[in-house]
């Protein structure tokens, strides 16, 4: 079995098809040929020009391309024509969205999985001497309300409340003096918020790549509203995995001194990771995706990334009425 790789390109230049190769022609005249036969997906962070010949080839080879701007902000994805299509599944996926009870049930489970995994992180650090009892108790109380919510709006309100408590506890987890007391998004206002924003977007992109391999339609979601020009199902699934793929990486990067305030550019209106820091954080993210854990049901080691695909298949089974969906919960 071929081990597929994600490619992360930070250089500026032109992305072209050269025979059966995708080539990045850099501005300094040098070039890099990409091993298309082992490429899983492609992440472009530099200013890159391309053409339909190259995109058609990437589509033919079933390779999604994710675009980020200079500041590491996700701007969009090139999503190849779906190869694994199922009319039956699409009908069931849309029907579940239109059925208010079924949509609510799935949305509640996405939030429940996210809360469970955030609690797992807090309890991990509680066992290592951090006093997180109040936060754990508050979030546990909110968790009990999840399955009593009557609307998506009410559910999103619960999610916002638990995230507020969760993020407020992070200063007890960090062993470095960093500025962070609440989540600030567009634009982020400090190092931690910049890390959250960037790694959230990387997680959305990975989820989208894994959805592509399945027969799920990425535009039909349940927790997040399905809108035009948005792959909202990746937002749903990423909620479950952000405590693993975003939060734990940030705790590790800061507590081990791998990133610091020197890794960001600041002014009065924004705070973004420097280009060199983007590379460093991206490398940490990719290495984390490749970590493995012994799966309790499969009884074999699977990568953190593969857990996302398995989550998609679990959702497929639920939509086809084969097995009730239960969200992924951290056990380590």
Coordinates of C-alpha atoms in Angstrom, one line a residue:
X1 CA 0.0 0.0 0.0
X2 CA 1.4 3.4 -1.0
X3 CA 1.8 5.9 1.8
X4 CA 0.3 9.2 0.5
X5 CA 1.8 12.5 1.6
X6 CA 0.5 16.0 2.0
X7 CA 2.6 18.7 0.2
X8 CA 3.0 22.1 1.7
X9 CA 4.4 24.7 -0.6
X10 CA 5.6 28.1 0.8
X11 CA 7.6 29.4 -2.2
X12 CA 6.2 31.9 -4.8
X13 CA 6.1 30.9 -8.4
X14 CA 4.2 29.0 -11.0
X15 CA 2.5 25.6 -10.6
X16 CA 2.5 23.9 -14.0
X17 CA 2.0 20.4 -15.5
X18 CA 5.2 19.1 -17.0
X19 CA 4.4 15.8 -18.8
X20 CA 3.2 13.6 -15.9
X21 CA 4.7 15.8 -13.2
X22 CA 3.4 18.8 -11.4
X23 CA 6.3 21.4 -11.2
X24 CA 6.7 24.4 -9.0
X25 CA 8.7 26.9 -11.1
X26 CA 10.1 29.3 -8.5
X27 CA 10.8 33.0 -9.1
X28 CA 14.6 32.4 -8.7
X29 CA 14.5 30.1 -11.7
X30 CA 14.8 26.9 -9.7
X31 CA 12.1 24.3 -9.8
X32 CA 10.7 21.5 -7.7
X33 CA 8.9 18.5 -9.1
X34 CA 6.2 17.0 -7.0
X35 CA 5.6 13.3 -6.7
X36 CA 2.1 13.3 -7.9
X37 CA 1.7 9.5 -7.5
X38 CA 2.1 9.7 -3.7
X39 CA 0.4 13.1 -3.2
X40 CA -2.7 13.1 -1.0
X41 CA -3.5 16.8 -1.1
X42 CA -1.7 20.1 -1.7
X43 CA -1.4 23.2 0.5
X44 CA -0.3 26.5 -1.2
X45 CA 0.9 29.3 1.1
X46 CA 2.9 31.3 -1.4
X47 CA 1.9 33.5 -4.3
X48 CA 1.4 30.8 -6.9
X49 CA 0.1 31.1 -10.4
X50 CA -1.3 28.1 -12.2
X51 CA -3.5 27.2 -15.2
X52 CA -6.3 24.9 -16.2
X53 CA -3.9 22.3 -17.6
X54 CA -2.4 21.9 -14.2
X55 CA -5.7 21.9 -12.3
X56 CA -7.2 19.5 -14.8
X57 CA -4.3 17.1 -14.1
X58 CA -4.7 17.5 -10.3
X59 CA -8.4 16.8 -10.7
X60 CA -7.7 13.7 -12.8
X61 CA -5.3 12.5 -10.1
X62 CA -8.0 13.2 -7.4
X63 CA -5.9 15.7 -5.5
X64 CA -7.6 18.6 -3.6
X65 CA -5.7 21.8 -3.4
X66 CA -6.1 24.2 -0.4
X67 CA -5.1 27.9 -0.7
X68 CA -3.8 30.1 2.0
X69 CA -2.8 33.8 1.9
X70 CA 0.4 35.4 3.1
X71 CA -0.9 35.5 6.7
X72 CA -1.8 31.8 6.7
X73 CA -5.5 32.6 6.3
X74 CA -7.5 29.9 4.4
X75 CA -9.0 31.4 1.2
X76 CA -10.5 28.3 -0.5
X77 CA -10.0 24.9 -2.0
X78 CA -9.9 23.4 -5.4
X79 CA -12.2 20.4 -5.0
X80 CA -11.8 17.8 -7.8
X81 CA -14.8 16.3 -9.5
X82 CA -16.1 13.7 -7.1
X83 CA -15.1 10.2 -8.0
X84 CA -17.0 8.3 -5.3
X85 CA -20.5 9.3 -5.8
X86 CA -23.7 7.7 -4.5
X87 CA -27.2 9.0 -5.4
X88 CA -28.7 7.0 -2.6
X89 CA -26.3 8.5 0.0
X90 CA -26.8 12.1 -1.3
X91 CA -30.6 11.7 -1.0
X92 CA -30.3 10.4 2.6
X93 CA -27.8 13.2 3.5
X94 CA -30.1 15.9 2.2
X95 CA -33.2 14.2 3.8
X96 CA -31.4 14.2 7.2
X97 CA -30.7 17.9 6.8
X98 CA -34.3 18.7 5.9
X99 CA -35.6 16.5 8.8
X100 CA -35.4 18.9 11.7
X101 CA -35.3 16.1 14.3
X102 CA -32.6 14.1 12.5
X103 CA -30.5 17.2 11.9
X104 CA -30.8 18.2 15.5
X105 CA -29.8 14.7 16.6
X106 CA -26.6 14.8 14.5
X107 CA -25.8 18.4 15.4
X108 CA -26.1 17.5 19.1
X109 CA -23.7 14.6 18.7
X110 CA -21.1 16.8 17.0
X111 CA -21.2 19.2 19.9
X112 CA -21.2 16.4 22.5
X113 CA -18.1 14.9 20.9
X114 CA -16.4 18.3 20.9
X115 CA -17.2 18.9 24.6
X116 CA -16.1 15.3 25.6
X117 CA -12.8 15.8 23.9
X118 CA -12.2 19.3 25.4
X119 CA -13.0 17.8 28.9
X120 CA -10.5 15.1 28.2
X121 CA -7.8 17.7 27.6
X122 CA -8.7 19.5 30.9
X123 CA -8.8 16.3 32.9
X124 CA -5.4 15.4 31.4
X125 CA -3.8 18.5 32.8
X126 CA -5.9 18.2 36.0
X127 CA -4.1 14.9 36.7
X128 CA -0.8 16.8 36.2
X129 CA -1.4 19.3 39.0
X130 CA -3.4 22.0 37.3
X131 CA -6.4 23.1 39.3
X132 CA -9.2 22.9 36.7
X133 CA -12.0 21.6 38.9
X134 CA -14.3 24.6 38.5
X135 CA -13.9 24.6 34.7
X136 CA -14.5 20.9 34.4
X137 CA -17.6 21.1 36.6
X138 CA -19.0 24.1 34.7
X139 CA -18.5 22.4 31.3
X140 CA -19.9 19.1 32.6
X141 CA -23.1 20.9 33.7
X142 CA -23.4 22.4 30.2
X143 CA -22.8 19.0 28.6
X144 CA -26.0 17.7 30.3
X145 CA -28.0 20.4 28.5
X146 CA -26.9 19.5 25.0
X147 CA -29.5 16.8 24.3
X148 CA -32.2 19.0 25.8
X149 CA -31.7 21.8 23.3
X150 CA -34.7 22.4 20.9
X151 CA -33.0 24.4 18.1
X152 CA -29.7 24.7 16.3
X153 CA -29.5 28.3 17.6
X154 CA -29.9 27.2 21.2
X155 CA -27.3 24.4 20.7
X156 CA -24.8 26.9 19.2
X157 CA -25.4 29.0 22.3
X158 CA -24.4 26.1 24.5
X159 CA -21.4 25.5 22.4
X160 CA -20.3 29.1 22.7
X161 CA -20.7 29.0 26.5
X162 CA -18.6 25.9 26.9
X163 CA -15.9 27.2 24.6
X164 CA -15.8 30.5 26.6
X165 CA -15.1 28.5 29.8
X166 CA -12.7 26.1 28.1
X167 CA -10.6 28.9 26.6
X168 CA -10.6 30.8 29.9
X169 CA -8.9 27.8 31.5
X170 CA -6.0 27.7 29.1
X171 CA -3.9 30.1 31.2
X172 CA -3.7 27.4 33.8
X173 CA -2.4 24.9 31.2
X174 CA 0.4 27.1 29.8
X175 CA 3.6 27.1 31.7
X176 CA 4.8 30.2 29.8
X177 CA 3.7 33.8 30.2
X178 CA 1.5 34.3 27.1
X179 CA -1.4 36.7 26.5
X180 CA -4.7 34.8 26.2
X181 CA -8.0 35.1 28.0
X182 CA -10.6 34.7 25.3
X183 CA -11.1 33.7 21.7
X184 CA -10.7 36.5 19.2
X185 CA -11.1 35.6 15.5
X186 CA -11.0 38.0 12.6
X187 CA -8.3 39.2 13.0
X188 CA -6.6 37.3 15.9
X189 CA -5.1 39.6 18.5
X190 CA -2.3 37.6 20.1
X191 CA -0.1 34.6 19.6
X192 CA -2.5 32.0 20.9
X193 CA -5.4 33.3 18.9
X194 CA -3.2 33.4 15.8
X195 CA -2.3 29.7 16.4
X196 CA -5.9 28.7 17.0
X197 CA -7.1 30.5 13.8
X198 CA -4.4 28.9 11.6
X199 CA -4.6 25.4 13.0
X200 CA -8.4 25.5 12.9
X201 CA -8.2 26.2 9.2
X202 CA -5.7 23.5 8.6
X203 CA -8.0 21.1 10.4
X204 CA -11.0 22.2 8.2
X205 CA -8.8 21.5 5.1
X206 CA -7.8 18.0 6.3
X207 CA -11.4 17.2 7.0
X208 CA -12.3 18.3 3.5
X209 CA -9.6 16.1 2.0
X210 CA -10.9 13.1 4.0
X211 CA -14.5 13.8 3.1
X212 CA -13.5 13.8 -0.6
X213 CA -12.4 10.1 -0.3
X214 CA -15.8 9.1 1.0
X215 CA -19.2 9.4 -0.8
X216 CA -20.3 12.2 1.5
X217 CA -21.2 15.6 -0.1
X218 CA -19.1 18.3 1.7
X219 CA -21.7 21.0 1.3
X220 CA -24.5 19.3 3.3
X221 CA -24.0 19.7 7.0
X222 CA -26.0 19.6 10.2
X223 CA -24.5 21.7 13.0
X224 CA -23.4 24.5 10.7
X225 CA -25.8 25.9 8.2
X226 CA -25.3 24.6 4.6
X227 CA -24.6 27.7 2.5
X228 CA -23.4 28.4 -1.0
X229 CA -19.7 28.4 -1.6
X230 CA -18.9 26.7 1.7
X231 CA -17.9 23.1 2.5
X232 CA -19.8 23.2 5.8
X233 CA -19.6 19.4 6.6
X234 CA -15.9 19.8 7.2
X235 CA -16.8 22.4 9.8
X236 CA -19.1 19.9 11.5
X237 CA -16.5 17.1 11.6
X238 CA -13.6 19.4 12.6
X239 CA -15.4 20.4 15.8
X240 CA -14.8 16.9 17.1
X241 CA -11.1 16.8 16.2
X242 CA -10.0 20.3 17.0
X243 CA -9.3 19.4 20.7
X244 CA -6.9 16.8 19.4
X245 CA -5.4 18.5 16.3
X246 CA -5.4 22.1 17.4
X247 CA -5.5 22.4 21.2
X248 CA -3.0 19.7 22.0
X249 CA -0.6 21.0 19.4
X250 CA -0.8 24.5 20.8
X251 CA -0.3 23.3 24.4
X252 CA 2.8 21.5 23.2
X253 CA 4.2 24.3 21.0
X254 CA 3.9 26.9 23.8
X255 CA 4.8 24.8 26.8
X256 CA 7.9 23.4 25.1
X257 CA 8.9 26.9 23.9
X258 CA 8.7 25.9 20.2
X259 CA 6.8 29.1 19.5
X260 CA 6.8 32.4 21.3
X261 CA 5.8 36.0 20.9
X262 CA 8.7 36.4 18.5
X263 CA 6.8 34.2 16.0
X264 CA 4.1 36.8 15.3
X265 CA 3.7 40.1 13.5
X266 CA 1.6 42.6 15.4
X267 CA 0.1 46.0 14.9
X268 CA -2.9 47.7 16.4
X269 CA -5.3 45.7 14.1
X270 CA -4.0 42.2 13.8
X271 CA -1.6 39.5 14.9
X272 CA -0.4 36.9 12.4
X273 CA 2.2 34.2 12.4
X274 CA 5.3 35.1 10.5
X275 CA 6.1 33.1 7.3
X276 CA 8.9 31.2 9.0
X277 CA 6.6 30.4 11.9
X278 CA 3.9 29.2 9.5
X279 CA 6.4 26.6 8.3
X280 CA 7.3 25.5 11.8
X281 CA 3.7 25.2 12.9
X282 CA 2.7 23.4 9.7
X283 CA 5.5 20.9 10.2
X284 CA 4.2 20.2 13.8
X285 CA 0.7 19.8 12.4
X286 CA 1.7 17.4 9.7
X287 CA 3.8 15.3 12.2
X288 CA 0.9 15.2 14.6
X289 CA -1.5 13.9 11.8
X290 CA 0.9 11.0 11.3
X291 CA 0.9 9.9 14.9
X292 CA -0.8 6.6 15.5
X293 CA -2.9 5.1 18.2
X294 CA -4.2 1.6 18.8
X295 CA -7.8 1.7 17.7
X296 CA -10.2 0.0 20.2
X297 CA -12.5 -1.5 17.7
X298 CA -10.2 -2.2 14.8
X299 CA -7.5 -3.5 17.1
X300 CA -4.7 -2.0 14.9
X301 CA -2.8 1.2 14.9
X302 CA -4.3 4.1 12.9
X303 CA -3.1 7.6 12.3
X304 CA -4.8 10.6 13.8
X305 CA -5.6 11.6 10.2
X306 CA -7.2 8.3 9.5
X307 CA -9.5 8.8 12.5
X308 CA -11.2 11.6 10.5
X309 CA -11.9 9.3 7.6
X310 CA -13.3 6.7 10.0
X311 CA -15.6 9.4 11.4
X312 CA -16.9 10.1 7.9
X313 CA -17.7 6.4 7.4
X314 CA -19.5 6.3 10.7
X315 CA -21.7 9.2 9.5
X316 CA -22.3 7.3 6.2
X317 CA -23.5 4.2 8.1
X318 CA -25.9 6.3 10.2
X319 CA -27.4 8.1 7.1
X320 CA -27.9 4.7 5.5
X321 CA -29.6 3.4 8.6
X322 CA -26.9 0.8 9.1
X323 CA -25.5 1.9 12.5
X324 CA -26.3 4.8 14.8
X325 CA -23.6 7.5 14.7
X326 CA -21.6 8.0 17.9
X327 CA -19.0 10.8 17.9
X328 CA -15.3 10.1 18.3
X329 CA -14.1 10.5 21.9
X330 CA -10.5 10.7 23.0
X331 CA -9.4 7.8 25.1
X332 CA -5.7 8.7 25.6

